[in-house]
mmCIF file of C-alpha atoms and ligand atoms in Angstrom:
data_model
loop_
_atom_site.group_PDB
_atom_site.id
_atom_site.type_symbol
_atom_site.label_atom_id
_atom_site.label_comp_id
_atom_site.label_asym_id
_atom_site.label_seq_id
_atom_site.Cartn_x
_atom_site.Cartn_y
_atom_site.Cartn_z
ATOM 1 C CA MET A 1 -1.774 19.479 -53.663
ATOM 2 C CA SER A 2 0.859 17.352 -51.908
ATOM 3 C CA VAL A 3 0.724 13.560 -51.523
ATOM 4 C CA PRO A 4 -0.547 12.457 -48.071
ATOM 5 C CA MET A 5 1.705 10.428 -45.822
ATOM 6 C CA ILE A 6 0.862 6.976 -44.356
ATOM 7 C CA THR A 7 2.370 6.159 -40.973
ATOM 8 C CA LEU A 8 3.834 2.621 -40.867
ATOM 9 C CA ASN A 9 3.741 0.384 -37.767
ATOM 10 C CA ASP A 10 7.275 1.476 -36.826
ATOM 11 C CA GLY A 11 6.338 5.189 -36.972
ATOM 12 C CA THR A 12 8.018 5.768 -40.394
ATOM 13 C CA LYS A 13 6.012 7.971 -42.732
ATOM 14 C CA ILE A 14 5.782 7.079 -46.442
ATOM 15 C CA PRO A 15 4.157 9.144 -49.213
ATOM 16 C CA GLN A 16 1.030 7.309 -50.242
ATOM 17 C CA LEU A 17 1.815 7.603 -53.986
ATOM 18 C CA GLY A 18 5.211 7.102 -55.538
ATOM 19 C CA LEU A 19 6.886 6.335 -58.894
ATOM 20 C CA GLY A 20 7.587 2.712 -59.849
ATOM 21 C CA VAL A 21 10.670 2.314 -62.046
ATOM 22 C CA TRP A 22 10.572 -1.364 -63.155
ATOM 23 C CA LYS A 23 11.721 -1.673 -66.772
ATOM 24 C CA MET A 24 13.172 1.840 -66.729
ATOM 25 C CA PRO A 25 16.640 1.707 -68.359
ATOM 26 C CA ASP A 26 19.420 2.830 -66.047
ATOM 27 C CA ASP A 27 20.621 5.521 -68.451
ATOM 28 C CA GLU A 28 17.129 7.041 -68.670
ATOM 29 C CA ALA A 29 16.398 6.881 -64.955
ATOM 30 C CA PRO A 30 18.247 10.084 -63.914
ATOM 31 C CA GLY A 31 16.202 12.300 -66.251
ATOM 32 C CA ILE A 32 12.900 10.588 -65.461
ATOM 33 C CA VAL A 33 13.507 10.688 -61.701
ATOM 34 C CA MET A 34 14.411 14.345 -61.840
ATOM 35 C CA SER A 35 11.245 15.060 -63.825
ATOM 36 C CA ALA A 36 9.146 13.119 -61.282
ATOM 37 C CA LEU A 37 10.693 15.112 -58.395
ATOM 38 C CA ASN A 38 9.975 18.364 -60.255
ATOM 39 C CA ASN A 39 6.375 17.229 -60.598
ATOM 40 C CA GLY A 40 5.910 16.605 -56.885
ATOM 41 C CA TYR A 41 6.887 12.951 -56.510
ATOM 42 C CA ARG A 42 8.741 12.304 -53.252
ATOM 43 C CA HIS A 43 8.753 8.480 -53.313
ATOM 44 C CA ILE A 44 10.611 6.195 -55.704
ATOM 45 C CA ASP A 45 10.265 2.420 -55.838
ATOM 46 C CA THR A 46 13.284 0.532 -57.269
ATOM 47 C CA ALA A 47 14.861 -2.915 -56.739
ATOM 48 C CA ALA A 48 18.241 -4.547 -57.270
ATOM 49 C CA ILE A 49 16.808 -6.662 -60.087
ATOM 50 C CA TYR A 50 15.594 -3.564 -62.017
ATOM 51 C CA GLY A 51 19.234 -2.699 -62.754
ATOM 52 C CA ASN A 52 18.607 1.050 -62.336
ATOM 53 C CA GLU A 53 19.666 1.842 -58.724
ATOM 54 C CA LEU A 54 22.625 3.785 -60.147
ATOM 55 C CA GLY A 55 20.405 5.927 -62.369
ATOM 56 C CA VAL A 56 17.823 6.459 -59.649
ATOM 57 C CA GLY A 57 20.552 7.575 -57.263
ATOM 58 C CA LYS A 58 22.014 9.980 -59.916
ATOM 59 C CA GLY A 59 18.607 11.483 -60.557
ATOM 60 C CA ILE A 60 18.099 12.128 -56.834
ATOM 61 C CA ALA A 61 21.593 13.560 -56.423
ATOM 62 C CA GLN A 62 21.210 15.898 -59.406
ATOM 63 C CA SER A 63 17.772 17.152 -58.446
ATOM 64 C CA ASP A 64 16.989 20.269 -56.420
ATOM 65 C CA VAL A 65 15.120 18.203 -53.803
ATOM 66 C CA ALA A 66 16.993 17.298 -50.586
ATOM 67 C CA ARG A 67 17.736 13.587 -50.112
ATOM 68 C CA GLU A 68 15.893 13.604 -46.753
ATOM 69 C CA ASP A 69 12.725 14.763 -48.403
ATOM 70 C CA ILE A 70 12.624 11.754 -50.755
ATOM 71 C CA PHE A 71 11.466 8.279 -49.678
ATOM 72 C CA VAL A 72 13.361 5.515 -51.567
ATOM 73 C CA THR A 73 12.557 1.820 -51.518
ATOM 74 C CA SER A 74 14.773 -0.932 -52.856
ATOM 75 C CA LYS A 75 14.357 -4.691 -52.809
ATOM 76 C CA LEU A 76 16.591 -7.687 -52.193
ATOM 77 C CA TRP A 77 16.570 -10.083 -55.144
ATOM 78 C CA ASN A 78 15.795 -13.776 -54.696
ATOM 79 C CA ASP A 79 19.313 -15.172 -55.328
ATOM 80 C CA GLN A 80 20.694 -13.018 -52.498
ATOM 81 C CA GLN A 81 18.464 -14.387 -49.738
ATOM 82 C CA GLY A 82 20.351 -15.617 -46.652
ATOM 83 C CA TYR A 83 21.838 -13.715 -43.676
ATOM 84 C CA ASP A 84 25.320 -12.814 -44.944
ATOM 85 C CA GLU A 85 24.193 -12.545 -48.583
ATOM 86 C CA THR A 86 21.539 -10.026 -47.526
ATOM 87 C CA LEU A 87 24.028 -7.822 -45.700
ATOM 88 C CA ARG A 88 26.253 -7.839 -48.823
ATOM 89 C CA ALA A 89 23.320 -7.162 -51.143
ATOM 90 C CA PHE A 90 22.208 -4.238 -49.035
ATOM 91 C CA ASP A 91 25.703 -2.708 -49.220
ATOM 92 C CA GLU A 92 25.626 -3.066 -53.004
ATOM 93 C CA SER A 93 22.168 -1.431 -53.304
ATOM 94 C CA VAL A 94 22.976 1.599 -51.104
ATOM 95 C CA GLY A 95 26.345 1.840 -52.818
ATOM 96 C CA LYS A 96 24.797 2.098 -56.210
ATOM 97 C CA LEU A 97 22.115 4.539 -54.994
ATOM 98 C CA GLY A 98 24.932 6.574 -53.339
ATOM 99 C CA PHE A 99 23.125 6.772 -49.993
ATOM 100 C CA ASP A 100 24.203 6.397 -46.368
ATOM 101 C CA THR A 101 20.739 5.063 -45.438
ATOM 102 C CA LEU A 102 17.787 3.685 -47.279
ATOM 103 C CA ASP A 103 14.181 4.459 -46.370
ATOM 104 C CA LEU A 104 12.603 1.067 -46.983
ATOM 105 C CA TYR A 105 14.137 -2.298 -47.845
ATOM 106 C CA LEU A 106 11.911 -5.171 -48.994
ATOM 107 C CA ILE A 107 12.429 -8.915 -49.505
ATOM 108 C CA HIS A 108 11.258 -9.088 -53.100
ATOM 109 C CA TRP A 109 9.668 -12.557 -53.119
ATOM 110 C CA PRO A 110 9.318 -15.132 -50.333
ATOM 111 C CA MET A 111 10.538 -18.081 -52.439
ATOM 112 C CA PRO A 112 9.000 -20.551 -49.928
ATOM 113 C CA ALA A 113 10.631 -23.573 -51.562
ATOM 114 C CA LYS A 114 14.127 -22.133 -50.739
ATOM 115 C CA ASP A 115 13.080 -21.589 -47.112
ATOM 116 C CA LYS A 116 15.505 -18.741 -46.529
ATOM 117 C CA PHE A 117 13.173 -15.905 -45.829
ATOM 118 C CA VAL A 118 13.345 -16.069 -42.095
ATOM 119 C CA GLU A 119 17.174 -15.836 -41.931
ATOM 120 C CA THR A 120 16.964 -13.088 -44.534
ATOM 121 C CA TRP A 121 14.483 -11.239 -42.334
ATOM 122 C CA LYS A 122 16.917 -11.531 -39.372
ATOM 123 C CA ALA A 123 19.550 -9.682 -41.467
ATOM 124 C CA PHE A 124 16.856 -7.008 -42.294
ATOM 125 C CA ILE A 125 16.227 -6.577 -38.543
ATOM 126 C CA ARG A 126 19.967 -6.025 -37.941
ATOM 127 C CA LEU A 127 20.145 -3.451 -40.759
ATOM 128 C CA ARG A 128 17.244 -1.618 -39.229
ATOM 129 C CA ASP A 129 18.633 -1.851 -35.703
ATOM 130 C CA GLU A 130 21.956 -0.448 -36.958
ATOM 131 C CA GLY A 131 20.086 2.506 -38.475
ATOM 132 C CA ARG A 132 21.130 1.684 -42.022
ATOM 133 C CA VAL A 133 17.518 1.450 -43.193
ATOM 134 C CA ARG A 134 14.552 3.283 -41.679
ATOM 135 C CA ALA A 135 11.850 0.690 -42.286
ATOM 136 C CA ILE A 136 11.854 -2.971 -43.356
ATOM 137 C CA GLY A 137 9.175 -4.864 -45.186
ATOM 138 C CA VAL A 138 8.386 -7.577 -47.683
ATOM 139 C CA SER A 139 6.852 -8.077 -51.093
ATOM 140 C CA ASN A 140 4.638 -10.874 -52.407
ATOM 141 C CA PHE A 141 4.429 -12.510 -48.962
ATOM 142 C CA LEU A 142 1.359 -14.671 -48.387
ATOM 143 C CA PRO A 143 -0.385 -14.540 -44.975
ATOM 144 C CA GLU A 144 1.322 -17.723 -43.829
ATOM 145 C CA ASN A 145 4.752 -16.310 -44.763
ATOM 146 C CA LEU A 146 3.986 -13.193 -42.764
ATOM 147 C CA GLU A 147 2.836 -15.128 -39.756
ATOM 148 C CA ARG A 148 6.007 -17.160 -39.834
ATOM 149 C CA LEU A 149 8.218 -14.041 -39.790
ATOM 150 C CA VAL A 150 6.339 -12.660 -36.816
ATOM 151 C CA ASP A 151 6.258 -16.001 -34.882
ATOM 152 C CA GLU A 152 9.970 -16.675 -35.430
ATOM 153 C CA THR A 153 11.462 -13.190 -35.008
ATOM 154 C CA GLY A 154 8.871 -11.090 -33.202
ATOM 155 C CA VAL A 155 9.273 -8.352 -35.810
ATOM 156 C CA THR A 156 6.309 -7.546 -38.019
ATOM 157 C CA PRO A 157 7.059 -6.155 -41.498
ATOM 158 C CA ALA A 158 6.074 -2.480 -41.875
ATOM 159 C CA LEU A 159 4.597 -3.095 -45.339
ATOM 160 C CA ASN A 160 3.855 -5.808 -47.893
ATOM 161 C CA GLN A 161 4.000 -4.799 -51.598
ATOM 162 C CA VAL A 162 1.669 -7.098 -53.559
ATOM 163 C CA GLU A 163 -0.017 -7.185 -56.923
ATOM 164 C CA LEU A 164 -3.218 -5.173 -56.461
ATOM 165 C CA HIS A 165 -5.507 -3.393 -58.988
ATOM 166 C CA PRO A 166 -9.252 -3.370 -59.661
ATOM 167 C CA ARG A 167 -9.153 -6.793 -61.374
ATOM 168 C CA PHE A 168 -7.154 -8.332 -58.517
ATOM 169 C CA GLN A 169 -8.188 -6.717 -55.306
ATOM 170 C CA GLN A 170 -6.621 -9.096 -52.761
ATOM 171 C CA LEU A 171 -9.388 -8.953 -50.185
ATOM 172 C CA SER A 172 -8.177 -11.796 -47.951
ATOM 173 C CA GLN A 173 -4.577 -10.634 -48.207
ATOM 174 C CA ARG A 174 -5.619 -7.142 -47.152
ATOM 175 C CA ALA A 175 -7.562 -8.546 -44.238
ATOM 176 C CA ALA A 176 -4.437 -10.433 -43.067
ATOM 177 C CA HIS A 177 -2.436 -7.200 -43.299
ATOM 178 C CA ALA A 178 -5.056 -5.352 -41.255
ATOM 179 C CA LYS A 179 -4.979 -8.024 -38.567
ATOM 180 C CA LEU A 180 -1.152 -7.826 -38.263
ATOM 181 C CA GLY A 181 -0.859 -4.035 -38.692
ATOM 182 C CA ILE A 182 0.986 -4.219 -42.013
ATOM 183 C CA ALA A 183 0.488 -1.496 -44.653
ATOM 184 C CA THR A 184 -0.521 -2.658 -48.133
ATOM 185 C CA GLU A 185 1.359 -1.306 -51.159
ATOM 186 C CA CYS A 186 0.016 -2.005 -54.675
ATOM 187 C CA TRP A 187 2.346 -3.179 -57.443
ATOM 188 C CA SER A 188 1.084 -2.962 -61.019
ATOM 189 C CA PRO A 189 -1.600 -0.622 -59.611
ATOM 190 C CA LEU A 190 -2.842 0.152 -63.130
ATOM 191 C CA GLY A 191 -2.845 -3.531 -64.154
ATOM 192 C CA GLN A 192 0.197 -2.636 -66.313
ATOM 193 C CA GLY A 193 -2.042 -0.425 -68.380
ATOM 194 C CA GLU A 194 -4.470 -3.204 -69.316
ATOM 195 C CA LEU A 195 -7.259 -1.809 -67.165
ATOM 196 C CA LEU A 196 -7.375 1.570 -68.824
ATOM 197 C CA THR A 197 -9.933 0.582 -71.494
ATOM 198 C CA GLU A 198 -12.395 -0.827 -68.930
ATOM 199 C CA PRO A 199 -15.713 0.928 -69.773
ATOM 200 C CA ALA A 200 -16.878 1.330 -66.110
ATOM 201 C CA LEU A 201 -13.660 3.187 -65.268
ATOM 202 C CA ILE A 202 -13.887 5.376 -68.400
ATOM 203 C CA GLU A 203 -17.446 6.251 -67.552
ATOM 204 C CA ILE A 204 -16.617 7.216 -63.954
ATOM 205 C CA ALA A 205 -13.596 9.157 -65.179
ATOM 206 C CA SER A 206 -15.734 11.241 -67.615
ATOM 207 C CA ARG A 207 -17.802 12.535 -64.721
ATOM 208 C CA TYR A 208 -14.801 14.236 -63.192
ATOM 209 C CA GLY A 209 -12.852 15.153 -66.361
ATOM 210 C CA LYS A 210 -10.228 12.637 -65.282
ATOM 211 C CA SER A 211 -8.624 9.571 -66.967
ATOM 212 C CA ALA A 212 -9.265 5.891 -66.167
ATOM 213 C CA ALA A 213 -5.766 5.797 -64.736
ATOM 214 C CA GLN A 214 -6.556 8.587 -62.306
ATOM 215 C CA VAL A 215 -9.793 6.867 -61.232
ATOM 216 C CA ILE A 216 -7.909 3.632 -60.420
ATOM 217 C CA LEU A 217 -5.242 5.479 -58.403
ATOM 218 C CA ARG A 218 -7.906 7.491 -56.603
ATOM 219 C CA TRP A 219 -9.709 4.239 -55.692
ATOM 220 C CA GLU A 220 -6.423 2.896 -54.247
ATOM 221 C CA ILE A 221 -5.859 6.127 -52.326
ATOM 222 C CA GLN A 222 -9.382 6.073 -50.871
ATOM 223 C CA LEU A 223 -8.895 2.503 -49.685
ATOM 224 C CA GLY A 224 -5.843 3.686 -47.693
ATOM 225 C CA LEU A 225 -3.423 1.722 -49.920
ATOM 226 C CA ILE A 226 0.024 2.920 -50.987
ATOM 227 C CA THR A 227 0.448 3.008 -54.769
ATOM 228 C CA ILE A 228 3.416 3.223 -57.122
ATOM 229 C CA PRO A 229 2.298 3.631 -60.784
ATOM 230 C CA LYS A 230 5.089 3.475 -63.355
ATOM 231 C CA SER A 231 5.504 5.883 -66.213
ATOM 232 C CA SER A 232 8.469 7.287 -68.064
ATOM 233 C CA ASN A 233 6.249 9.779 -69.890
ATOM 234 C CA HIS A 234 6.269 13.252 -68.312
ATOM 235 C CA ASP A 235 2.563 13.978 -69.040
ATOM 236 C CA ARG A 236 1.421 10.642 -67.634
ATOM 237 C CA MET A 237 3.589 11.067 -64.583
ATOM 238 C CA ARG A 238 1.882 14.391 -63.915
ATOM 239 C CA GLU A 239 -1.501 12.845 -64.599
ATOM 240 C CA ASN A 240 -0.866 9.968 -62.131
ATOM 241 C CA ILE A 241 -0.017 12.304 -59.239
ATOM 242 C CA SER A 242 -3.023 14.572 -59.913
ATOM 243 C CA VAL A 243 -5.474 12.503 -57.964
ATOM 244 C CA PHE A 244 -5.906 14.564 -54.831
ATOM 245 C CA ASP A 245 -8.480 17.085 -56.132
ATOM 246 C CA PHE A 246 -11.517 14.838 -56.517
ATOM 247 C CA GLU A 247 -13.281 12.118 -54.567
ATOM 248 C CA LEU A 248 -15.114 9.002 -55.670
ATOM 249 C CA THR A 249 -18.559 8.400 -54.098
ATOM 250 C CA MET A 250 -19.400 5.250 -52.204
ATOM 251 C CA GLU A 251 -21.369 4.057 -55.231
ATOM 252 C CA GLU A 252 -18.374 4.529 -57.493
ATOM 253 C CA MET A 253 -16.093 2.746 -55.051
ATOM 254 C CA ALA A 254 -18.587 -0.149 -55.109
ATOM 255 C CA GLN A 255 -18.758 -0.135 -58.898
ATOM 256 C CA ILE A 256 -14.952 -0.537 -59.023
ATOM 257 C CA ALA A 257 -15.057 -3.199 -56.282
ATOM 258 C CA ALA A 258 -17.350 -5.171 -58.602
ATOM 259 C CA LEU A 259 -14.497 -5.430 -61.187
ATOM 260 C CA ASP A 260 -12.598 -7.888 -58.967
ATOM 261 C CA SER A 261 -12.066 -11.210 -60.882
ATOM 262 C CA LYS A 262 -10.736 -14.516 -59.691
ATOM 263 C CA ASP A 263 -8.643 -14.724 -62.847
ATOM 264 C CA GLY A 264 -7.414 -11.157 -62.488
ATOM 265 C CA ARG A 265 -3.806 -11.905 -61.485
ATOM 266 C CA ILE A 266 -1.170 -10.679 -64.013
ATOM 267 C CA GLY A 267 2.073 -11.639 -62.310
ATOM 268 C CA PRO A 268 3.398 -14.875 -60.803
ATOM 269 C CA ASP A 269 1.692 -16.597 -57.902
ATOM 270 C CA PRO A 270 3.970 -16.170 -54.817
ATOM 271 C CA ALA A 271 3.117 -19.609 -53.495
ATOM 272 C CA THR A 272 4.781 -21.248 -56.489
ATOM 273 C CA ALA A 273 7.070 -18.562 -57.882
ATOM 274 C CA ASP A 274 10.600 -19.880 -58.041
ATOM 275 C CA PHE A 275 13.027 -17.709 -60.059
HETATM 276 P P1 NAD B 1 1.578 -0.231 -63.704
HETATM 277 O O1 NAD B 1 0.322 -0.894 -63.309
HETATM 278 O O2 NAD B 1 2.101 0.917 -62.895
HETATM 279 O O3 NAD B 1 1.400 0.192 -65.229
HETATM 280 C C1 NAD B 1 2.465 0.830 -65.926
HETATM 281 C C2 NAD B 1 2.194 0.965 -67.376
HETATM 282 O O4 NAD B 1 0.932 1.619 -67.529
HETATM 283 C C3 NAD B 1 3.212 1.865 -67.972
HETATM 284 O O5 NAD B 1 4.250 1.117 -68.578
HETATM 285 C C4 NAD B 1 2.445 2.638 -69.028
HETATM 286 O O6 NAD B 1 2.499 1.910 -70.241
HETATM 287 C C5 NAD B 1 1.028 2.604 -68.512
HETATM 288 N N1 NAD B 1 0.614 3.908 -67.915
HETATM 289 C C6 NAD B 1 1.090 4.460 -66.792
HETATM 290 N N2 NAD B 1 0.420 5.599 -66.501
HETATM 291 C C7 NAD B 1 -0.484 5.777 -67.540
HETATM 292 C C8 NAD B 1 -1.413 6.790 -67.825
HETATM 293 N N3 NAD B 1 -1.605 7.806 -67.006
HETATM 294 N N4 NAD B 1 -2.114 6.619 -68.920
HETATM 295 C C9 NAD B 1 -1.956 5.603 -69.754
HETATM 296 N N5 NAD B 1 -1.064 4.636 -69.546
HETATM 297 C C10 NAD B 1 -0.334 4.715 -68.443
HETATM 298 O O7 NAD B 1 2.666 -1.435 -63.856
HETATM 299 P P2 NAD B 1 4.058 -1.845 -63.218
HETATM 300 O O8 NAD B 1 5.189 -0.994 -63.731
HETATM 301 O O9 NAD B 1 4.096 -3.279 -63.389
HETATM 302 O O10 NAD B 1 3.909 -1.584 -61.636
HETATM 303 C C11 NAD B 1 4.280 -0.338 -61.034
HETATM 304 C C12 NAD B 1 5.517 -0.564 -60.162
HETATM 305 O O11 NAD B 1 5.291 -1.592 -59.186
HETATM 306 C C13 NAD B 1 6.740 -1.025 -60.943
HETATM 307 O O12 NAD B 1 7.339 -0.045 -61.673
HETATM 308 C C14 NAD B 1 7.616 -1.534 -59.767
HETATM 309 O O13 NAD B 1 8.235 -0.432 -59.089
HETATM 310 C C15 NAD B 1 6.546 -2.211 -58.883
HETATM 311 N N6 NAD B 1 6.432 -3.691 -59.100
HETATM 312 C C16 NAD B 1 6.829 -4.513 -58.080
HETATM 313 C C17 NAD B 1 6.700 -5.877 -58.267
HETATM 314 C C18 NAD B 1 7.073 -6.751 -57.093
HETATM 315 O O14 NAD B 1 7.189 -8.007 -57.306
HETATM 316 N N7 NAD B 1 7.290 -6.227 -55.947
HETATM 317 C C19 NAD B 1 6.209 -6.437 -59.439
HETATM 318 C C20 NAD B 1 5.828 -5.540 -60.470
HETATM 319 C C21 NAD B 1 5.919 -4.175 -60.297
#
């Protein structure tokens, strides 16, 4: 079964499930990306800071899948924020990937203390208007950061990639996205693997002959979120994309909703992150 597409606010279509490649060594990325493409993945999430854009690009070039059938995201790292710096960083990223155009480019973190994200966003708008990137978005932006972008440039990000998993469900952030027409993409959608021993998830999974990982990903899919689980292991990659042949009930969705925790955040807080 193929992965459904989500239509972003600019009309671009993105596969709802993709492969995250954070911490994947550059020299291993070609083989893993090729294996993912062979297993039905058509969406890869990388970033300049991951240091594997070259490897991701090689995997795509060496695969049997056409470039235009693969949706690739990369992200601008924090020390390259600023108008001119962004244009240079974008050239570096697409150069390493070996592409003419990128599908989605994200500002990786807002870095509010640096106060450069609005000028950075203006460079993103230029790149989109020049046709060098199909869609532009952000990552880790708080509602007030999003509102500032819209107020000062008139251009709403297509998507915001934020930490989101059953222990950190981001209800108010999701409500802000819905109000602005911004799609929500989940990073660390499996809680970096920490959630997989949660008894409630294991119990639900056993009813369908599925794993806890598949139940989490299915919950995200049914909420209409975009999700990018990471695995370098071929069996797990296959497992993570096999979530379109069962459906959680409303009661099960509510059981998972009850796992939300105010201490559930794993990564940095975007309001104070400064790195
Ligand atoms: P994740 O939640 O996807 O968990 C990945 C880990 O879970 C793997 O290392 C593996 O150990 C384990 N795992 C995966 N599938 C499994 C399975 N089926 N069974 C058992 N264990 C399994 O964590 P992540 O890598 O942090 O997040 C996914 C992607 O999100 C990243 O690769 C990256 O692309 C993106 N990301 C973005 C940001 C950001 O700031 N924008 C931050 C973190 C991650």
